[in-house]
Coordinates of C-alpha atoms in Angstrom, one line a residue:
M1 CA 1.9 -0.7 13.1
H2 CA 2.3 -0.5 9.3
F3 CA 5.0 1.9 8.2
K4 CA 5.1 4.1 5.1
W5 CA 8.2 2.9 3.2
K6 CA 10.5 5.6 1.9
Y7 CA 13.0 4.5 -0.8
I8 CA 15.0 6.8 -3.0
P9 CA 16.3 5.1 -6.2
P10 CA 19.9 5.9 -7.0
T11 CA 20.7 8.4 -9.6
Q12 CA 22.9 7.4 -12.6
Q13 CA 25.7 9.4 -11.0
E14 CA 25.3 7.6 -7.7
E15 CA 25.3 4.2 -9.5
I16 CA 28.6 5.0 -11.3
A17 CA 30.2 6.3 -8.0
A18 CA 29.0 3.2 -6.1
K19 CA 30.4 0.8 -8.7
E20 CA 33.8 2.6 -8.6
L21 CA 33.9 2.6 -4.8
G22 CA 32.7 -1.0 -4.6
E23 CA 35.5 -2.1 -6.9
K24 CA 38.1 -0.3 -4.8
L25 CA 36.7 -1.9 -1.6
S26 CA 35.9 -5.3 -3.1
M27 CA 32.3 -4.7 -2.0
S28 CA 28.9 -5.0 -3.7
P29 CA 27.6 -1.8 -5.3
V30 CA 24.5 -2.1 -3.1
L31 CA 26.6 -1.6 0.1
S32 CA 29.0 0.9 -1.4
L33 CA 25.9 3.0 -2.4
I34 CA 24.8 2.9 1.3
L35 CA 28.3 4.1 2.3
I36 CA 28.1 7.0 -0.2
R37 CA 24.7 8.1 1.0
R38 CA 26.1 8.1 4.6
G39 CA 28.7 10.6 3.5
I40 CA 31.6 8.1 3.0
T41 CA 32.6 8.7 -0.6
T42 CA 36.3 7.8 -0.9
E43 CA 38.4 4.7 -0.3
S44 CA 40.4 6.5 2.5
A45 CA 37.2 7.6 4.2
A46 CA 35.8 4.1 4.0
K47 CA 39.0 2.6 5.5
R48 CA 38.7 5.1 8.4
F49 CA 35.0 4.1 8.8
F50 CA 35.7 0.4 8.8
H51 CA 38.8 0.6 11.0
P52 CA 38.3 3.4 13.5
Q53 CA 41.6 4.3 15.2
L54 CA 42.0 5.5 18.8
S55 CA 44.8 7.7 17.6
D56 CA 42.2 9.7 15.7
L57 CA 40.4 10.8 18.9
I58 CA 40.3 14.5 19.1
N59 CA 42.8 16.4 21.4
P60 CA 40.8 16.8 24.6
F61 CA 42.4 20.2 25.3
L62 CA 40.4 21.6 22.4
M63 CA 37.3 21.5 24.7
K64 CA 36.7 24.8 26.4
D65 CA 37.8 24.8 30.1
M66 CA 39.6 21.5 29.8
D67 CA 42.9 23.1 31.0
L68 CA 41.1 24.7 34.0
A69 CA 39.5 21.3 34.8
V70 CA 42.8 19.4 34.7
D71 CA 44.6 22.1 36.7
R72 CA 41.9 22.0 39.4
L73 CA 42.0 18.2 39.6
N74 CA 45.8 18.3 39.8
D75 CA 45.6 20.9 42.6
A76 CA 43.1 18.9 44.6
M77 CA 45.2 15.7 44.4
G78 CA 48.4 17.7 45.2
H79 CA 46.8 19.1 48.3
K80 CA 45.1 15.8 49.2
E81 CA 41.6 17.3 49.1
R82 CA 38.6 14.9 49.3
I83 CA 37.1 14.5 45.8
L84 CA 33.5 13.4 45.1
V85 CA 32.5 12.0 41.7
Y86 CA 28.8 12.8 41.3
G87 CA 26.4 11.6 38.6
D88 CA 22.9 11.1 37.3
Y89 CA 21.0 7.8 38.1
D90 CA 20.5 6.7 34.5
V91 CA 22.9 4.5 32.4
D92 CA 24.9 7.5 31.1
G93 CA 25.3 8.9 34.6
C94 CA 26.2 5.6 36.3
T95 CA 28.8 4.6 33.6
S96 CA 30.2 8.2 33.7
V97 CA 30.8 8.0 37.4
A98 CA 32.1 4.4 37.2
L99 CA 34.6 5.4 34.5
V100 CA 36.0 8.5 36.2
Y101 CA 36.0 6.9 39.7
K102 CA 37.7 3.7 38.5
F103 CA 40.4 5.6 36.6
L104 CA 41.2 8.1 39.4
R105 CA 41.2 5.6 42.3
Q106 CA 44.3 4.0 40.7
Y107 CA 46.2 7.1 41.5
Y108 CA 44.4 8.7 44.4
S109 CA 42.6 7.2 47.5
N110 CA 40.8 10.2 49.0
I111 CA 37.9 9.9 46.6
D112 CA 34.3 8.8 46.8
Y113 CA 31.2 8.7 44.5
Y114 CA 27.6 9.8 44.9
I115 CA 24.4 9.1 43.0
P116 CA 21.2 11.1 44.0
N117 CA 18.1 9.2 44.9
R118 CA 15.4 9.8 42.2
Y119 CA 12.6 9.7 44.8
N120 CA 13.8 12.0 47.5
E121 CA 16.4 14.2 45.7
G122 CA 15.3 14.3 42.1
Y123 CA 17.4 14.9 39.1
G124 CA 20.9 16.6 39.1
V125 CA 22.6 18.4 42.0
S126 CA 20.7 18.2 45.2
K127 CA 21.0 20.1 48.5
K128 CA 21.2 16.7 50.2
G129 CA 24.2 15.7 47.9
I130 CA 25.9 19.0 48.8
S131 CA 25.3 18.4 52.5
F132 CA 26.8 14.9 52.1
A133 CA 29.9 16.5 50.5
K134 CA 30.2 19.1 53.2
E135 CA 29.8 16.6 56.0
T136 CA 32.5 14.3 54.5
G137 CA 35.0 17.0 53.9
V138 CA 34.7 17.2 50.1
K139 CA 36.4 20.2 48.5
L140 CA 35.9 19.2 44.8
I141 CA 32.9 17.7 43.1
I142 CA 33.3 16.3 39.6
I143 CA 29.7 16.1 38.3
L144 CA 28.8 14.0 35.2
D145 CA 25.8 13.9 32.9
C146 CA 24.1 16.7 34.8
G147 CA 24.8 20.0 36.5
I148 CA 24.7 22.4 33.5
K149 CA 21.5 24.1 34.9
A150 CA 22.2 23.8 38.7
L151 CA 22.9 27.6 39.2
E152 CA 21.6 27.9 42.7
E153 CA 22.9 24.6 44.0
I154 CA 26.5 25.1 42.7
A155 CA 26.4 28.7 44.0
Y156 CA 25.4 27.4 47.4
A157 CA 28.2 24.8 47.3
K158 CA 30.7 27.5 46.4
E159 CA 29.6 29.4 49.6
L160 CA 30.5 26.3 51.5
G161 CA 33.9 26.1 50.0
I162 CA 33.2 23.3 47.5
D163 CA 34.3 23.6 43.9
F164 CA 32.5 22.0 40.9
I165 CA 33.9 20.7 37.6
I166 CA 30.9 20.0 35.4
C167 CA 31.1 17.3 32.7
D168 CA 27.7 17.5 30.9
H169 CA 26.3 17.2 27.4
H170 CA 22.8 18.6 27.8
V171 CA 21.9 21.9 26.2
P172 CA 23.0 24.8 28.4
D173 CA 21.1 28.0 29.2
E174 CA 22.6 31.5 28.4
K175 CA 23.6 31.7 32.1
M176 CA 25.7 28.9 33.4
P177 CA 26.6 27.8 37.0
P178 CA 29.6 29.3 38.8
A179 CA 31.8 26.2 38.4
V180 CA 35.6 26.3 38.1
A181 CA 35.3 24.5 34.8
I182 CA 32.4 23.6 32.6
L183 CA 33.1 20.8 30.0
N184 CA 30.2 20.7 27.6
P185 CA 30.8 20.6 23.8
K186 CA 27.2 22.1 23.3
R187 CA 28.4 25.4 24.9
K188 CA 27.9 28.2 22.3
D189 CA 31.4 29.4 23.1
D190 CA 33.0 26.0 22.7
T191 CA 34.8 25.2 19.4
Y192 CA 35.3 21.5 20.1
P193 CA 34.8 19.8 16.7
F194 CA 32.4 17.1 17.8
K195 CA 29.2 18.2 19.6
H196 CA 27.4 14.9 20.2
L197 CA 29.4 13.2 23.0
C198 CA 27.3 11.6 25.8
G199 CA 28.0 12.3 29.4
C200 CA 30.3 9.4 29.7
G201 CA 32.1 10.6 26.6
V202 CA 32.8 14.0 28.2
G203 CA 34.0 12.2 31.3
F204 CA 36.3 10.1 29.2
K205 CA 37.7 13.2 27.5
F206 CA 38.4 14.7 30.9
M207 CA 40.3 11.6 32.0
Q208 CA 42.2 11.5 28.6
A209 CA 43.3 15.1 29.2
F210 CA 44.3 14.3 32.8
A211 CA 46.3 11.3 31.7
K212 CA 48.0 13.3 29.0
N213 CA 48.9 16.1 31.4
N214 CA 50.3 13.6 33.9
N215 CA 52.2 11.4 31.4
I216 CA 49.9 8.5 32.1
P217 CA 49.9 6.1 29.1
F218 CA 46.7 6.1 27.1
S219 CA 46.7 2.3 27.4
R220 CA 45.5 2.8 31.0
L221 CA 42.3 4.3 29.7
V222 CA 41.5 1.5 27.2
P223 CA 40.0 -0.9 29.8
L224 CA 37.3 1.8 30.5
L225 CA 36.1 2.1 27.0
D226 CA 33.4 -0.6 27.6
F227 CA 31.6 2.0 29.8
C228 CA 31.7 4.4 26.8
A229 CA 30.1 1.8 24.5
V230 CA 27.3 1.0 27.0
S231 CA 26.6 4.8 27.5
I232 CA 26.7 5.6 23.8
A233 CA 24.3 2.8 22.9
S234 CA 21.9 3.5 25.9
D235 CA 21.8 7.3 25.5
L236 CA 21.1 7.0 21.7
V237 CA 23.6 9.6 20.7
P238 CA 24.8 9.7 17.0
V239 CA 27.2 6.8 16.4
I240 CA 29.5 8.9 14.1
D241 CA 32.9 10.5 14.2
E242 CA 34.4 10.4 17.8
N243 CA 31.4 8.4 19.1
R244 CA 32.0 5.8 16.5
I245 CA 35.7 5.4 17.6
L246 CA 34.7 5.1 21.3
A247 CA 31.8 2.7 20.6
Y248 CA 33.9 0.5 18.2
H249 CA 36.7 0.1 20.7
G250 CA 34.4 0.0 23.6
L251 CA 32.5 -3.0 22.1
R252 CA 35.8 -4.7 21.5
Q253 CA 36.6 -4.3 25.1
L254 CA 33.1 -5.4 26.2
N255 CA 33.6 -8.6 24.1
K256 CA 37.2 -9.4 24.9
N257 CA 37.7 -8.3 28.5
P258 CA 34.8 -6.4 30.1
S259 CA 35.0 -4.9 33.6
L260 CA 33.9 -7.3 36.3
G261 CA 30.6 -5.5 36.8
L262 CA 29.6 -5.6 33.2
K263 CA 30.8 -9.2 32.9
A264 CA 28.5 -10.1 35.8
I265 CA 25.5 -8.4 34.0
I266 CA 26.4 -10.2 30.7
D267 CA 26.4 -13.6 32.4
T268 CA 23.2 -12.8 34.4
C269 CA 21.2 -11.8 31.4
G270 CA 22.3 -14.8 29.2
L271 CA 24.6 -13.0 26.8
S272 CA 27.8 -14.8 27.5
G273 CA 29.4 -16.8 24.8
R274 CA 28.3 -14.6 21.9
E275 CA 29.5 -11.5 20.1
L276 CA 27.8 -8.5 21.7
E277 CA 26.3 -5.7 19.6
M278 CA 24.9 -2.3 20.4
S279 CA 21.4 -3.8 20.3
D280 CA 22.4 -6.2 23.2
I281 CA 23.3 -3.1 25.3
I282 CA 20.1 -1.3 24.4
F283 CA 17.8 -4.2 25.2
K284 CA 19.6 -6.2 27.8
I285 CA 22.6 -4.5 29.6
G286 CA 21.3 -0.9 29.7
P287 CA 17.9 -1.6 31.1
R288 CA 19.5 -3.5 34.0
I289 CA 21.8 -0.7 34.9
N290 CA 18.8 1.7 34.7
A291 CA 16.6 -0.6 36.8
S292 CA 18.1 0.1 40.2
G293 CA 17.7 3.9 39.7
R294 CA 14.1 3.4 38.5
M295 CA 13.1 1.2 41.3
E296 CA 15.4 2.1 44.2
T297 CA 18.7 3.9 44.0
G298 CA 21.2 4.2 41.1
K299 CA 24.1 3.9 43.5
E300 CA 23.7 0.1 43.5
S301 CA 24.5 0.1 39.8
V302 CA 27.7 2.1 40.3
D303 CA 28.6 -0.2 43.2
L304 CA 28.3 -3.1 40.7
L305 CA 30.2 -1.4 37.9
V306 CA 33.2 -0.5 40.2
E307 CA 33.3 -3.9 42.1
R308 CA 36.7 -5.5 42.3
D309 CA 35.5 -9.0 43.4
F310 CA 33.7 -11.1 40.7
A311 CA 31.7 -13.2 43.2
E312 CA 30.3 -10.0 44.8
A313 CA 29.6 -8.6 41.3
V314 CA 27.6 -11.6 40.4
K315 CA 25.5 -11.2 43.6
A316 CA 24.9 -7.6 42.8
A317 CA 24.0 -8.3 39.1
K318 CA 21.4 -10.8 40.2
H319 CA 19.9 -8.3 42.6
I320 CA 19.7 -5.7 39.9
D321 CA 18.2 -8.3 37.6
E322 CA 15.4 -8.6 40.2
Y323 CA 14.8 -4.9 40.0
N324 CA 14.6 -5.2 36.2
E325 CA 11.9 -7.9 36.5
Q326 CA 9.9 -5.6 38.9
R327 CA 10.4 -2.7 36.5
K328 CA 8.9 -4.7 33.7
G329 CA 5.8 -5.4 35.7
V330 CA 5.3 -1.8 36.7
D331 CA 6.1 -0.7 33.1
R332 CA 3.5 -3.1 31.7
Q333 CA 0.8 -2.0 34.1
M334 CA 1.4 1.8 33.6
T335 CA 1.6 1.5 29.8
E336 CA -1.8 -0.4 29.8
E337 CA -3.3 2.3 32.0
A338 CA -1.9 5.1 29.8
N339 CA -3.2 3.4 26.6
K340 CA -6.7 3.1 28.1
I341 CA -6.6 6.9 29.0
V342 CA -5.6 7.7 25.4
E343 CA -8.3 5.5 24.0
R344 CA -10.9 7.0 26.3
L345 CA -9.9 10.6 25.6
E346 CA -11.0 11.2 22.0
N347 CA -9.4 14.7 22.1
Q348 CA -6.0 13.1 22.9
K349 CA -6.3 10.8 19.8
H350 CA -6.7 13.8 17.5
Q351 CA -4.0 16.0 19.1
S352 CA -0.6 16.4 17.6
S353 CA 0.9 15.3 20.9
I354 CA 0.0 13.1 23.9
F355 CA 0.1 14.6 27.4
L356 CA -0.8 12.4 30.3
Y357 CA -0.5 12.7 34.1
D358 CA -1.5 10.5 37.0
E359 CA -0.5 11.1 40.6
H360 CA -0.1 7.4 41.4
W361 CA 2.4 6.5 38.6
K362 CA 5.9 5.6 39.6
K363 CA 8.4 8.4 38.9
G364 CA 11.1 6.1 37.7
I365 CA 9.0 4.5 35.0
V366 CA 7.3 7.5 33.3
G367 CA 10.1 7.9 30.8
I368 CA 9.7 4.3 29.6
V369 CA 5.9 4.8 29.3
A370 CA 6.4 8.0 27.3
S371 CA 8.7 6.0 24.9
R372 CA 6.2 3.3 24.5
L373 CA 3.3 5.7 23.7
T374 CA 5.5 7.5 21.2
E375 CA 6.2 4.2 19.4
I376 CA 2.5 3.3 19.4
Y377 CA 0.9 6.6 18.4
F378 CA 3.9 8.2 16.7
R379 CA 3.5 11.6 18.4
P380 CA 5.5 13.6 20.9
T381 CA 4.5 12.4 24.3
I382 CA 4.8 13.8 27.9
V383 CA 4.0 11.6 30.9
L384 CA 3.9 13.2 34.4
T385 CA 3.4 11.9 37.9
K386 CA 2.9 13.7 41.3
D387 CA 5.8 14.2 43.7
G388 CA 4.5 16.1 46.7
E389 CA 3.3 19.5 45.5
Y390 CA 5.2 19.0 42.3
A391 CA 4.7 17.3 38.9
T392 CA 7.7 15.5 37.4
G393 CA 8.1 13.5 34.3
S394 CA 9.6 12.8 31.0
A395 CA 9.0 13.7 27.3
R396 CA 9.9 11.7 24.2
S397 CA 9.6 12.7 20.6
V398 CA 9.4 11.5 17.0
A399 CA 12.0 11.9 14.3
G400 CA 12.6 15.5 13.3
F401 CA 10.6 17.2 16.1
D402 CA 12.6 19.0 18.9
I403 CA 10.7 18.3 22.1
Y404 CA 13.3 20.2 24.1
E405 CA 12.5 23.4 22.3
A406 CA 8.7 22.8 22.8
I407 CA 9.3 22.5 26.6
K408 CA 11.6 25.5 26.6
S409 CA 8.8 27.6 25.2
C410 CA 6.9 27.0 28.5
R411 CA 9.9 27.6 30.7
D412 CA 8.1 30.3 32.8
L413 CA 5.8 27.5 34.1
L414 CA 8.7 25.2 35.0
I415 CA 10.9 24.8 38.0
N416 CA 13.4 22.7 36.1
F417 CA 13.9 21.1 32.7
G418 CA 16.6 19.6 30.6
G419 CA 17.4 17.1 27.9
H420 CA 17.9 16.7 24.2
T421 CA 16.0 17.0 20.9
Y422 CA 14.2 13.7 21.4
A423 CA 14.1 13.2 25.2
A424 CA 13.7 15.6 28.1
G425 CA 12.7 15.8 31.8
V426 CA 10.5 18.4 33.5
T427 CA 9.5 19.5 37.0
L428 CA 6.8 22.0 37.8
K429 CA 4.1 22.8 40.4
W430 CA 1.2 20.3 40.2
S431 CA -1.1 23.3 40.0
K432 CA 0.5 24.4 36.7
V433 CA 0.1 21.1 34.9
K434 CA -3.1 22.0 33.0
E435 CA -1.7 25.3 31.8
F436 CA 1.6 23.5 30.8
R437 CA -0.4 20.9 28.8
K438 CA -2.4 23.6 27.0
R439 CA 0.6 25.6 26.0
L440 CA 2.8 22.7 25.1
Q441 CA 0.1 21.1 22.9
L442 CA -0.5 24.4 21.1
F443 CA 3.3 24.7 20.4
V444 CA 3.5 21.2 19.0
E445 CA 0.3 21.8 16.9
K446 CA 1.9 24.9 15.4
H447 CA 5.4 23.6 14.7
I448 CA 5.1 19.8 13.9
Q449 CA 5.0 18.8 10.3
P450 CA 2.5 16.2 8.9
H451 CA 5.4 13.9 7.8
Q452 CA 6.8 13.9 11.4
Q453 CA 3.6 12.2 12.6
E454 CA 3.8 9.3 10.1
P455 CA 5.6 6.1 10.9
I456 CA 8.2 6.1 8.1
L457 CA 10.6 3.2 7.4
N458 CA 13.6 4.3 5.4
V459 CA 14.6 1.6 3.0
D460 CA 18.3 1.7 1.9
A461 CA 18.1 -0.8 -1.0
I462 CA 15.8 -3.1 -2.9
I463 CA 17.5 -6.5 -3.4
D464 CA 16.7 -10.1 -4.3
F465 CA 17.4 -13.1 -2.1
K466 CA 20.2 -14.1 -4.4
D467 CA 22.1 -10.9 -3.4
I468 CA 22.2 -12.0 0.2
T469 CA 25.5 -13.9 0.2
K470 CA 27.9 -14.8 3.0
K471 CA 30.3 -12.1 1.8
M472 CA 27.6 -9.5 1.7
H473 CA 26.7 -10.3 5.2
N474 CA 30.3 -10.2 6.4
D475 CA 30.8 -6.8 4.7
L476 CA 27.6 -5.5 6.3
K477 CA 28.9 -6.4 9.7
R478 CA 31.8 -4.0 9.1
F479 CA 29.3 -1.1 9.1
S480 CA 28.7 -1.7 12.9
P481 CA 28.5 -0.3 15.5
F482 CA 25.1 0.8 14.6
G483 CA 23.0 3.6 16.1
P484 CA 21.5 7.0 15.3
N485 CA 23.1 8.5 12.1
N486 CA 24.5 5.0 11.3
S487 CA 21.4 2.8 11.6
K488 CA 21.5 -0.8 10.5
P489 CA 20.7 -0.9 6.8
I490 CA 17.1 -1.8 5.9
F491 CA 16.5 -3.8 2.7
S492 CA 13.3 -4.6 0.8
T493 CA 12.5 -7.6 -1.3
E494 CA 9.4 -7.5 -3.5
K495 CA 7.0 -10.4 -4.2
V496 CA 8.1 -13.0 -1.7
Y497 CA 6.1 -16.1 -0.8
D498 CA 5.7 -18.4 2.1
F499 CA 7.7 -21.6 1.4
G500 CA 4.9 -23.5 3.2
T501 CA 6.5 -23.8 6.6
S502 CA 5.9 -20.3 8.2
K503 CA 4.2 -20.4 11.6
V504 CA 3.1 -18.2 14.4
V505 CA 5.3 -18.5 17.5
G506 CA 5.8 -16.9 20.9
R507 CA 4.2 -17.1 24.4
E508 CA 1.2 -15.2 23.2
Q509 CA 1.5 -16.3 19.6
E510 CA 2.5 -12.7 18.7
H511 CA 5.5 -13.4 16.3
I512 CA 5.9 -15.2 12.9
K513 CA 8.7 -17.5 12.1
L514 CA 9.1 -17.4 8.4
E515 CA 10.6 -19.5 5.6
L516 CA 10.4 -17.5 2.4
V517 CA 11.2 -17.7 -1.3
D518 CA 11.3 -14.8 -3.7
S519 CA 10.1 -14.7 -7.3
K520 CA 13.6 -14.5 -8.8
S521 CA 15.6 -17.3 -7.2
N522 CA 15.1 -20.6 -5.5
N523 CA 16.8 -19.4 -2.3
V524 CA 14.9 -20.2 0.9
M525 CA 15.4 -17.5 3.5
N526 CA 14.6 -17.8 7.2
G527 CA 13.1 -14.8 8.9
I528 CA 11.4 -13.7 12.1
A529 CA 8.7 -11.0 12.3
F530 CA 8.3 -9.8 15.9
G531 CA 4.8 -8.7 16.9
Q532 CA 3.4 -9.1 13.4
S533 CA 1.2 -12.2 13.8
A534 CA -1.8 -10.3 12.3
A535 CA -0.2 -10.8 8.9
A536 CA 0.0 -14.6 9.3
R537 CA -3.3 -15.4 7.6
Y538 CA -2.3 -13.4 4.5
I539 CA 1.1 -15.0 4.4
K540 CA -0.4 -18.5 4.5
S541 CA -2.8 -17.7 1.7
K542 CA 0.0 -18.3 -0.9
R543 CA -0.3 -14.7 -2.2
S544 CA 2.9 -12.6 -2.6
F545 CA 3.9 -9.8 -0.3
D546 CA 6.8 -7.3 0.1
I547 CA 9.1 -7.3 3.1
A548 CA 11.4 -4.7 4.7
F549 CA 14.1 -6.3 6.8
T550 CA 17.6 -6.2 8.3
I551 CA 20.0 -9.0 7.8
E552 CA 21.1 -10.7 11.0
D553 CA 23.1 -13.7 12.3
N554 CA 20.9 -16.6 13.4
I555 CA 22.1 -16.9 17.0
F556 CA 20.7 -20.5 17.3
K557 CA 22.2 -21.8 14.0
H558 CA 25.7 -20.5 13.6
N559 CA 26.9 -19.4 10.2
L560 CA 23.3 -19.0 9.0
V561 CA 21.7 -15.7 8.0
Q562 CA 18.3 -14.7 9.3
L563 CA 16.0 -11.8 8.1
Q564 CA 14.5 -9.7 10.8
I565 CA 11.3 -8.5 9.2
E566 CA 10.6 -4.9 10.1
D567 CA 7.3 -4.6 8.1
I568 CA 5.1 -6.6 5.7
H569 CA 3.1 -5.1 2.9
Q570 CA 0.7 -6.8 0.5
T571 CA 2.1 -6.7 -3.0
E572 CA 0.4 -3.9 -5.0
N573 CA -2.1 -5.2 -7.6
E574 CA -1.9 -8.7 -6.1

């Protein structure tokens, strides 16, 4: 895919401000301009950005119902009631449960955890889960990363004498479940200053409040921050403000002293011995935690994350790694099938959205397939499969288009739905699928903007190779952790040439390993262009081209910089 590059040259006022801020920070004007454009305009704001402090975390009691939640938990522990920590089967749900369970088990033994089975219980609170709670004498359920829409199920639990504390971050409806406390910063009546916590973040705030109320030192919470980093990266929430603090210190924990379960995953997937970044979580750690819930049951991931014995953790990590390999195979097959359907259905190709369903597709993989199709065709995508008399599936969206609102417009057809702006899940009767497709596609057609269907690459700065110094690279690393709303800066260099040694690499000859020079210096830069081998012939023709790239460490050659090429354009008028 070739992107349309979007670059906004700095105004004279921005250039002056960037120069002044750069001098105060001993940083190049190129990087200080990027800071300014991300809303960091003063020296003090830059220092807070580069050195996030745990002491700047928001008072958890500012979240609505936090006092009620802490009181009910204290009451349960004081009366020795059985407590069940319940969560979703994805990364955010599993890390949330692991964090809350690991923290509370230090102070209380009558506690267990529960992850619903995707295939026979479905998403969120299930009657089976409530029955398990009743049979095992549970009086209080702390539910994480789901529950905000479980009106009937939580009302049923209440009739059985089981209370709920909900810790969720999904968009609530007007009517909310009859829980004793609902912790969700997206509540309309909640004035909590930061609205973008993930489920694990809400769970962490609950434990922070519980610790504060019971005079437990905050230092006892710090070892659990690695779960927050894994969740923030995997759930793709904005890495700003409170999330930046949690992710920054969570990554430090992950690198210095990770929990045994995460250490076992790190070792199993070949990441040990190097500084881990958010991208390592997204592409390596997160998919493995997700894999057990996609292929079998998410409880196996929580078992691993709370394991106390490292040898057992390694065994469990290897087992989950096998799930991940199986997941890759199913994912590949389903994506190929979905691509063939899109290519065969001409009307799909010209629609503003993609809507596919197949009764044989695996329920745990449809979300990945939706993501893949969104990346390939750059349109909002829904992929459904059959589950008995129901259709269930996932939706993914493109930048700027709210797929949750699109689905909400069809709510009268749905049994259940939930999610965020860019990712959502739905359940409906199989007989209603065609009507759902028709209405959803009409909604997207009416509301999506043409620019939202273009693959756009936002370029932060145009630079020459001589600008890429060791100091610049070290300063750039301080911008991390990266993620939504603080993406890794993308640079462009114009009129570069093959040094003569670039070559196609990869198992299927799909990548290009590059050695490049630009027209303004003699610097030779190494680069890698993943999946862009189609450009190799042009590159080897000795003609100039423009590149858009991020600046990375070369993990095979320490202390060397490597360009990760995001896109290649032929130089205009070449």
